[in-house]
mmCIF file of C-alpha atoms and ligand atoms in Angstrom:
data_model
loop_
_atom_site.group_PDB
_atom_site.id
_atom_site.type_symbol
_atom_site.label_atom_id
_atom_site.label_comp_id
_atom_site.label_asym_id
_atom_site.label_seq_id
_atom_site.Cartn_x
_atom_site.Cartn_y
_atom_site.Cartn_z
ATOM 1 C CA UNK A 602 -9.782 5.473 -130.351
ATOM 2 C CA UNK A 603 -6.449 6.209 -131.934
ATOM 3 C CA UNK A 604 -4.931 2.488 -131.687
ATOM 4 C CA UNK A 605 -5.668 -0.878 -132.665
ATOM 5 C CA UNK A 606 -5.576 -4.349 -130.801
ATOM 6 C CA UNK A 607 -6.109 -7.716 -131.187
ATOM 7 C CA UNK A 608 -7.690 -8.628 -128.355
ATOM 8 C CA UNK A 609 -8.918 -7.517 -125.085
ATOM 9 C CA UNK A 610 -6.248 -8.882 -122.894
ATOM 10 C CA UNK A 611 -3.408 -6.639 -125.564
ATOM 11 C CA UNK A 612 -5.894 -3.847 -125.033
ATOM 12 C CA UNK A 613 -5.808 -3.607 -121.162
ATOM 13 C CA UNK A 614 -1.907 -4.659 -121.168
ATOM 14 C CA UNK A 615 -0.932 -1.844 -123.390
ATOM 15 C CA UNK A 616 -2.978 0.319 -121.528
ATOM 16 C CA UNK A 617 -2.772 -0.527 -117.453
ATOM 17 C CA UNK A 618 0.489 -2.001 -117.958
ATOM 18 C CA UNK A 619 3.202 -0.283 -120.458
ATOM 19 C CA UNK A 620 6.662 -1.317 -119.962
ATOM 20 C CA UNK A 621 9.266 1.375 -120.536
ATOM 21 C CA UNK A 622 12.214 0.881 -122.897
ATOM 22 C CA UNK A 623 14.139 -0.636 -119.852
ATOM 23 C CA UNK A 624 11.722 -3.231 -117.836
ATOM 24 C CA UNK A 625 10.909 -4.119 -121.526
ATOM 25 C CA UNK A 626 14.480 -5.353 -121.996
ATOM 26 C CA UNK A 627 15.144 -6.560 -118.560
ATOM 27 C CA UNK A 628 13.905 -10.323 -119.098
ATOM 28 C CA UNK A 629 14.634 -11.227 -122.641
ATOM 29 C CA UNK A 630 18.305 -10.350 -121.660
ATOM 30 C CA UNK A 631 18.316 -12.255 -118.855
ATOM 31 C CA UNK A 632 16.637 -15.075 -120.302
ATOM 32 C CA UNK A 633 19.267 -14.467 -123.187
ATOM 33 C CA UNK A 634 22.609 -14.701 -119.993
ATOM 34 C CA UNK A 635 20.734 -18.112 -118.989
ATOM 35 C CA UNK A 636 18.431 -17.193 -115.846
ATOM 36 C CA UNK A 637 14.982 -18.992 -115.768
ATOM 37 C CA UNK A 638 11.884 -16.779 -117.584
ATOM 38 C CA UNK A 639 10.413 -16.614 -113.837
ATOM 39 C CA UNK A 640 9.209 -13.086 -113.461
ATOM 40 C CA UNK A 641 6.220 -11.594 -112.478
ATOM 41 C CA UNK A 642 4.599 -10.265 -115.981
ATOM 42 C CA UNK A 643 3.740 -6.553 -116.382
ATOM 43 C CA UNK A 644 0.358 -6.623 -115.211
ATOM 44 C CA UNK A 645 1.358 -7.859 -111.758
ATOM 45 C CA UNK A 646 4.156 -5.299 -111.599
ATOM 46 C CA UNK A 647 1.863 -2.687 -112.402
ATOM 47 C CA UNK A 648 -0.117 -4.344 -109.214
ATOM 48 C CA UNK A 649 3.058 -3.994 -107.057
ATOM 49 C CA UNK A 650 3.994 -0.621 -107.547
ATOM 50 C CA UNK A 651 0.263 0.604 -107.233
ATOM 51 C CA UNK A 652 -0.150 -1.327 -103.899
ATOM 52 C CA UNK A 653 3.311 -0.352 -102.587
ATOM 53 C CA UNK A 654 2.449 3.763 -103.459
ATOM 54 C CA UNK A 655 -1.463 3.472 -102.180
ATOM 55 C CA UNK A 656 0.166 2.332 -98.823
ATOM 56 C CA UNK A 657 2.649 5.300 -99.268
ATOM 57 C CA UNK A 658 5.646 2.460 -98.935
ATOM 58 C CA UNK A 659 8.984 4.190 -97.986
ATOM 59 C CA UNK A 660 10.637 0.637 -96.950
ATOM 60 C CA UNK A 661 10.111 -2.488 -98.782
ATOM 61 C CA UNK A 662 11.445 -6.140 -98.330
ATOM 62 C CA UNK A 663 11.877 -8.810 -101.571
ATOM 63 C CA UNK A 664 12.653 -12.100 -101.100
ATOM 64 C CA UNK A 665 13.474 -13.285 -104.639
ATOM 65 C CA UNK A 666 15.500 -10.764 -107.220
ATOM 66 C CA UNK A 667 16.100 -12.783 -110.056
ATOM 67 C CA UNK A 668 16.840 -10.004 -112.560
ATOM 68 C CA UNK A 669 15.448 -6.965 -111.035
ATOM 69 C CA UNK A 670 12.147 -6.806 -112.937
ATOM 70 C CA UNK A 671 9.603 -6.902 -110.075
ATOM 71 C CA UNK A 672 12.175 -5.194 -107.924
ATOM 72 C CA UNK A 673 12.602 -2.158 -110.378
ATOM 73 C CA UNK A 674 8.587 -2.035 -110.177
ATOM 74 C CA UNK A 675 8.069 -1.994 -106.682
ATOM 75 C CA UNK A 676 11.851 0.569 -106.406
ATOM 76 C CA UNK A 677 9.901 3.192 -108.810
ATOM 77 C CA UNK A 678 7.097 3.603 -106.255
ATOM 78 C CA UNK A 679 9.402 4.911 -103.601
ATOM 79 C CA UNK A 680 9.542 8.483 -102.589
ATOM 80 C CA UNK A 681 13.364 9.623 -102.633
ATOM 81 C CA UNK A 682 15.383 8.202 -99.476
ATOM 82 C CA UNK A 683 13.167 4.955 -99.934
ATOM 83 C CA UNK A 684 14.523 1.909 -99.630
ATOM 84 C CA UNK A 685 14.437 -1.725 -101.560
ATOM 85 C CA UNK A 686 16.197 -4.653 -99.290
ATOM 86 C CA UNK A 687 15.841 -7.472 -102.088
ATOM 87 C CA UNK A 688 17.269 -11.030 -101.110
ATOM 88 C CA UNK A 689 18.659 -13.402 -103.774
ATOM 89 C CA UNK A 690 20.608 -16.956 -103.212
ATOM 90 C CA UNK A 691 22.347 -17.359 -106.456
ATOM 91 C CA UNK A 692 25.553 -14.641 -107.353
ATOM 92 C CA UNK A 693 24.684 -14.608 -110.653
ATOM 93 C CA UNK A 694 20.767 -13.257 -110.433
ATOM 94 C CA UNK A 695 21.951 -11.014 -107.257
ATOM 95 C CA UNK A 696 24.565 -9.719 -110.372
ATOM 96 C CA UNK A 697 22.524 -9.128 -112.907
ATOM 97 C CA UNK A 698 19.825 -7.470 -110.726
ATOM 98 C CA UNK A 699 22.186 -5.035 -109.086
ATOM 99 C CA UNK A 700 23.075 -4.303 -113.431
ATOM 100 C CA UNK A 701 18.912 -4.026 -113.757
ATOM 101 C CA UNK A 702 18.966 -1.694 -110.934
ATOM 102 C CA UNK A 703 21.750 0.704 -111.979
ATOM 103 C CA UNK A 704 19.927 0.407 -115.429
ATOM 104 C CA UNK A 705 16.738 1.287 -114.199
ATOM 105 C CA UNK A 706 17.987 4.136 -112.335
ATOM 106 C CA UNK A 707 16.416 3.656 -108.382
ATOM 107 C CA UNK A 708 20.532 1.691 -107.755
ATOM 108 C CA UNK A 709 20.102 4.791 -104.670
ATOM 109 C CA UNK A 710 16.999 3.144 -103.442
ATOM 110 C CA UNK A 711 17.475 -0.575 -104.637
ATOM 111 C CA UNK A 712 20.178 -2.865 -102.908
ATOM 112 C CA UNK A 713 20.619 -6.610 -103.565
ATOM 113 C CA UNK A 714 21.713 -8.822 -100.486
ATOM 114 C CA UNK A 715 22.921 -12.218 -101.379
ATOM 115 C CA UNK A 716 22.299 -15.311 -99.551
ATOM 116 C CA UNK A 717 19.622 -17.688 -98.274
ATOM 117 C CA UNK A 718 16.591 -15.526 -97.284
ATOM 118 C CA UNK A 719 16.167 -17.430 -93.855
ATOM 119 C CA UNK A 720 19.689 -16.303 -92.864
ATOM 120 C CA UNK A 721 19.427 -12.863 -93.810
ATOM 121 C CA UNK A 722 16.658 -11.892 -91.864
ATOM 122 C CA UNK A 723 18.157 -11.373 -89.039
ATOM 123 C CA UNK A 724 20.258 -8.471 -90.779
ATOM 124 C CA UNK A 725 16.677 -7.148 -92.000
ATOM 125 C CA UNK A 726 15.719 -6.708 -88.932
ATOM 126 C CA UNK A 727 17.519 -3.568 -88.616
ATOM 127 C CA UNK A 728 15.642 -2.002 -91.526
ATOM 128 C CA UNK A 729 12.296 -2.631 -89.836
ATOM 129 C CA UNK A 730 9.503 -2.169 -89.901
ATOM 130 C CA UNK A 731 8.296 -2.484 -93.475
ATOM 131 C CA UNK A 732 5.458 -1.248 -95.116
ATOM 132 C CA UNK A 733 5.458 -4.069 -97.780
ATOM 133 C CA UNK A 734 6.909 -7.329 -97.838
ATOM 134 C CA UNK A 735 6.776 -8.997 -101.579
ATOM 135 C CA UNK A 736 7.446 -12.967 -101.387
ATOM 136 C CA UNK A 737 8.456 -14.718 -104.476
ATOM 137 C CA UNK A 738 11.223 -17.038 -103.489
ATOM 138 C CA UNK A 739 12.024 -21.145 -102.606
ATOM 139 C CA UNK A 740 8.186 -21.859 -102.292
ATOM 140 C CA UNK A 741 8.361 -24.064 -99.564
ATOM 141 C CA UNK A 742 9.711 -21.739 -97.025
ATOM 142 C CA UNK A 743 6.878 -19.289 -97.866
ATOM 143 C CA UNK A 744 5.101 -20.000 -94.619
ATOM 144 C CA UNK A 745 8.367 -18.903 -93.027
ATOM 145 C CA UNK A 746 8.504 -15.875 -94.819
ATOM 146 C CA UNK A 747 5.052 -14.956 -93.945
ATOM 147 C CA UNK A 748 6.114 -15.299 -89.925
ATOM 148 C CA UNK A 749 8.568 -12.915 -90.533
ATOM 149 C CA UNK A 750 6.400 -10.640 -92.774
ATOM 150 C CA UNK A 751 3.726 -10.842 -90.377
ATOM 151 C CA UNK A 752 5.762 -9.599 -87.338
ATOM 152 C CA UNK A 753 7.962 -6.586 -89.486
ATOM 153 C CA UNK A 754 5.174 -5.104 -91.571
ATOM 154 C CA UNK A 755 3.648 -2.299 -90.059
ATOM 155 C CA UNK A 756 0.054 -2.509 -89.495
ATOM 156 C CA UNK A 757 -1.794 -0.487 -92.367
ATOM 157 C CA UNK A 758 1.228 -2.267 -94.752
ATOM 158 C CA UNK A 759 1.227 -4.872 -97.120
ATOM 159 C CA UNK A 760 1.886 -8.799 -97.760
ATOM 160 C CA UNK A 761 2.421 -9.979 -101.302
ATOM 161 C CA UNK A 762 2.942 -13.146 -102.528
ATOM 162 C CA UNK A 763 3.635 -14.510 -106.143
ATOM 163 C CA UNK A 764 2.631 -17.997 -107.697
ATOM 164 C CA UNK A 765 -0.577 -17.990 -105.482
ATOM 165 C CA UNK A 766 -2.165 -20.814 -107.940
ATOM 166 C CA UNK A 767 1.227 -22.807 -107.097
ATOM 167 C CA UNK A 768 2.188 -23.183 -110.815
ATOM 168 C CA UNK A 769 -1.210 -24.279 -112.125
ATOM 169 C CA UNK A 770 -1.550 -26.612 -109.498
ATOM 170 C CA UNK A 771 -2.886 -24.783 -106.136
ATOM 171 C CA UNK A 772 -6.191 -26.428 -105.904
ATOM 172 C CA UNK A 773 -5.064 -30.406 -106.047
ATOM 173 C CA UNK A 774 -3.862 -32.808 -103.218
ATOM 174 C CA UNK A 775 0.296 -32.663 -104.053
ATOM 175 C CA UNK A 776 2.842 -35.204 -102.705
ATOM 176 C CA UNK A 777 4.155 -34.638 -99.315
ATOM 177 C CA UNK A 778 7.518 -33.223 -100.755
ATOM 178 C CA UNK A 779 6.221 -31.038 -103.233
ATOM 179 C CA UNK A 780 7.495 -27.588 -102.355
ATOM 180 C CA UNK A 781 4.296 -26.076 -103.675
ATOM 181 C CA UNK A 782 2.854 -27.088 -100.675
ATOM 182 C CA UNK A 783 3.958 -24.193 -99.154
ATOM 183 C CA UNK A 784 1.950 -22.155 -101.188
ATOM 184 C CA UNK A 785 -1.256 -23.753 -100.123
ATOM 185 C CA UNK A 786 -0.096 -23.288 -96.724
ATOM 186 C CA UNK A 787 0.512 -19.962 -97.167
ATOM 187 C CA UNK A 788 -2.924 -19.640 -98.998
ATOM 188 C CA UNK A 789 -4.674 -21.158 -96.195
ATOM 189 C CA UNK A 790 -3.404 -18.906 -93.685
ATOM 190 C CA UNK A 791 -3.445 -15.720 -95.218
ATOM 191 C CA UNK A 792 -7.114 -16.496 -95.974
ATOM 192 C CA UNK A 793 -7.842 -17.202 -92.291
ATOM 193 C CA UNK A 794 -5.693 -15.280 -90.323
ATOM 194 C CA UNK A 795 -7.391 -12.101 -88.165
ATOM 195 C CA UNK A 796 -4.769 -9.916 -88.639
ATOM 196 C CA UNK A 797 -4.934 -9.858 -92.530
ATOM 197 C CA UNK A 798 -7.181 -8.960 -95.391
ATOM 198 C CA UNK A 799 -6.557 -10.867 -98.530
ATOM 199 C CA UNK A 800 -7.690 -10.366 -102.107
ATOM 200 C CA UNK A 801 -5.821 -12.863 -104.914
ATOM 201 C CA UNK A 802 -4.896 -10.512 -108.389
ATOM 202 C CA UNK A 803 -4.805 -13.354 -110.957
ATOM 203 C CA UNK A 804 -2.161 -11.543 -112.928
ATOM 204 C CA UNK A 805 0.528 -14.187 -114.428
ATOM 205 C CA UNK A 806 0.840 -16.881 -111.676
ATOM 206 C CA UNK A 807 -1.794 -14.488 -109.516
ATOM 207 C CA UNK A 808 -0.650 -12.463 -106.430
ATOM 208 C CA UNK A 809 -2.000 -12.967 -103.245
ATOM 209 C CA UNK A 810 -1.915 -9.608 -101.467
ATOM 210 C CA UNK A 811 -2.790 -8.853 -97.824
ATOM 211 C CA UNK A 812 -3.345 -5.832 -96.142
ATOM 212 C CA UNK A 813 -2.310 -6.313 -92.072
ATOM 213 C CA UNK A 814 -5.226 -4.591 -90.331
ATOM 214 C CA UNK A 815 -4.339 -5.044 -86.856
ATOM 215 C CA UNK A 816 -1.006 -6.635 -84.710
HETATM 216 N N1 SAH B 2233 10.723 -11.524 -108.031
HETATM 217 C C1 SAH B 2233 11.358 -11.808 -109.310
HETATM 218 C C2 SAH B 2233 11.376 -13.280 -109.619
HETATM 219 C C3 SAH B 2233 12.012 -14.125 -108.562
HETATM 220 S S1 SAH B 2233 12.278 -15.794 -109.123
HETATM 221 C C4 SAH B 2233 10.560 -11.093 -110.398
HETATM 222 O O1 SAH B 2233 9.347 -11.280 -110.442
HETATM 223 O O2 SAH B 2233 11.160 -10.376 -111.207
HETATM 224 C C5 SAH B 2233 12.805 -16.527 -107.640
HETATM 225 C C6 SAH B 2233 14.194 -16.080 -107.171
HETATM 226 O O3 SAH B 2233 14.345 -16.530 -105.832
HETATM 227 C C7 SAH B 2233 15.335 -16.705 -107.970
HETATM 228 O O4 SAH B 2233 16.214 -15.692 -108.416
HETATM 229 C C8 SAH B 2233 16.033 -17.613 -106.969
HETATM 230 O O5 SAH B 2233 17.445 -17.669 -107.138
HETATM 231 C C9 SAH B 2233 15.665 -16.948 -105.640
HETATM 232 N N2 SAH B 2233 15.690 -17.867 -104.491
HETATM 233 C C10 SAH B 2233 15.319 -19.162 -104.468
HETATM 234 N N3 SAH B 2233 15.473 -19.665 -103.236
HETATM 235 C C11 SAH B 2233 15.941 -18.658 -102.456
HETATM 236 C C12 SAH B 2233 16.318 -18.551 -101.092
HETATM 237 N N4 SAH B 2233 16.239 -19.592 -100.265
HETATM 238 N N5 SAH B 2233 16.748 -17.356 -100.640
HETATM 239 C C13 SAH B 2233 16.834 -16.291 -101.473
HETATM 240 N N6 SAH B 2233 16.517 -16.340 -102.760
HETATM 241 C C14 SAH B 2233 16.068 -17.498 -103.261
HETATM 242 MG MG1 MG B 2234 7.182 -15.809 -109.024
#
């Protein structure tokens, strides 16, 4: 072996998961214009753009941009004339990701729509179906997201979801408010529901990923 590592986890990092010069930059400036240090981390990237090319995505739906980074992951798997429909609430992230994007060169294949993700649905509609739906947004309204995902994902396609251990906190009896709740929700059903297959990646907050297997 020609390099050295620490540890095991730096060993299959640097290996499954490089980062090129720009997704390496992508958060710590961002982090460094104020938005939260909320991404997915490289490893779960690396998971989204293998799942999106091993179902041979051409359309993909994000609900959550922040700064691009899982965007620009999942926008590198596409086969030219793709297509990236990410959805982002706050100006600023829906700013800096479209910068990310441009950056990361896949701006043809990557757009940004600001607004709540509930409301611009029905506008998604038109870009239906998808072959991969990636949810990492408000995490009480994952449940809804998952309706939606359910009935514009192509059979054969994809479900994703981020923060599948609900910040650390997945597996314990949370107050009626707590928006995590959601997530177990979401858990729950993905788990039991006929129409999907479901594996959990425990990569950063761990994905839970489903393949739809039949309407
Ligand atoms: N997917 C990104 C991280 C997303 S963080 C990555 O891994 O790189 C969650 C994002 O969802 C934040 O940018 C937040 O502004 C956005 N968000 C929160 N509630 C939303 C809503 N109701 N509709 C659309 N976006 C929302
Ligand atoms: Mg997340």
């Amino acid at each position: 072996m020609s390099a050295t590592y620490p540890d095991l986890e730096t060993y299959r990092r640097a290996l499954f998961a490089p980062e090129d010069e720009v997704l390496a930059k992508v958060m710590p400036e961002a982090v460094a214009e104020g938005l939260p240090k909320i991404s997915v981390n490289a490893e779960a990237g690396q998971a989204l753009n293998f799942l999106a090319r091993a179902v041979g995505a051409k359309k993909i739906l994000e609900f959550g941009a922040l700064a691009g980074y899982s965007g620009i992951w999942l926008a590198r798997a596409l086969p030219p004339g793709g297509k990236l429909v990410s959805l982002e609430v706050n100006p600023k992230h829906a700013e800096v990701t479209r910068a990310n994007f441009k950056r990361a060169g896949v701006a043809d294949r990557a757009e940004v729509r600001l607004g709540q993700a509930l409301e611009l649905l029905e506008s998604a509609k038109a870009d239906a179906p998808f072959d991969m739906a990636f949810i990492d947004a408000d995490k009480e309204n994952y449940p809804k997201y998952l309706d939606f995902a359910l009935a514009h994902v192509r059979v054969g396609g994809i479900v994703c979801a981020d923060n599948a251990n609900g910040h650390g906190h997945a597996h314990e009896v949370l107050p009626a408010d707590d928006p995590r709740r959601g997530l177990q929700v979401y858990n729950e059903r993905v788990t039991s529901d006929p129409r999907l297959v479901s594996v959990c990646l425990p990569f950063g907050g761990w994905l839970a990923v489903s393949l739809k297997v039949r309407e």
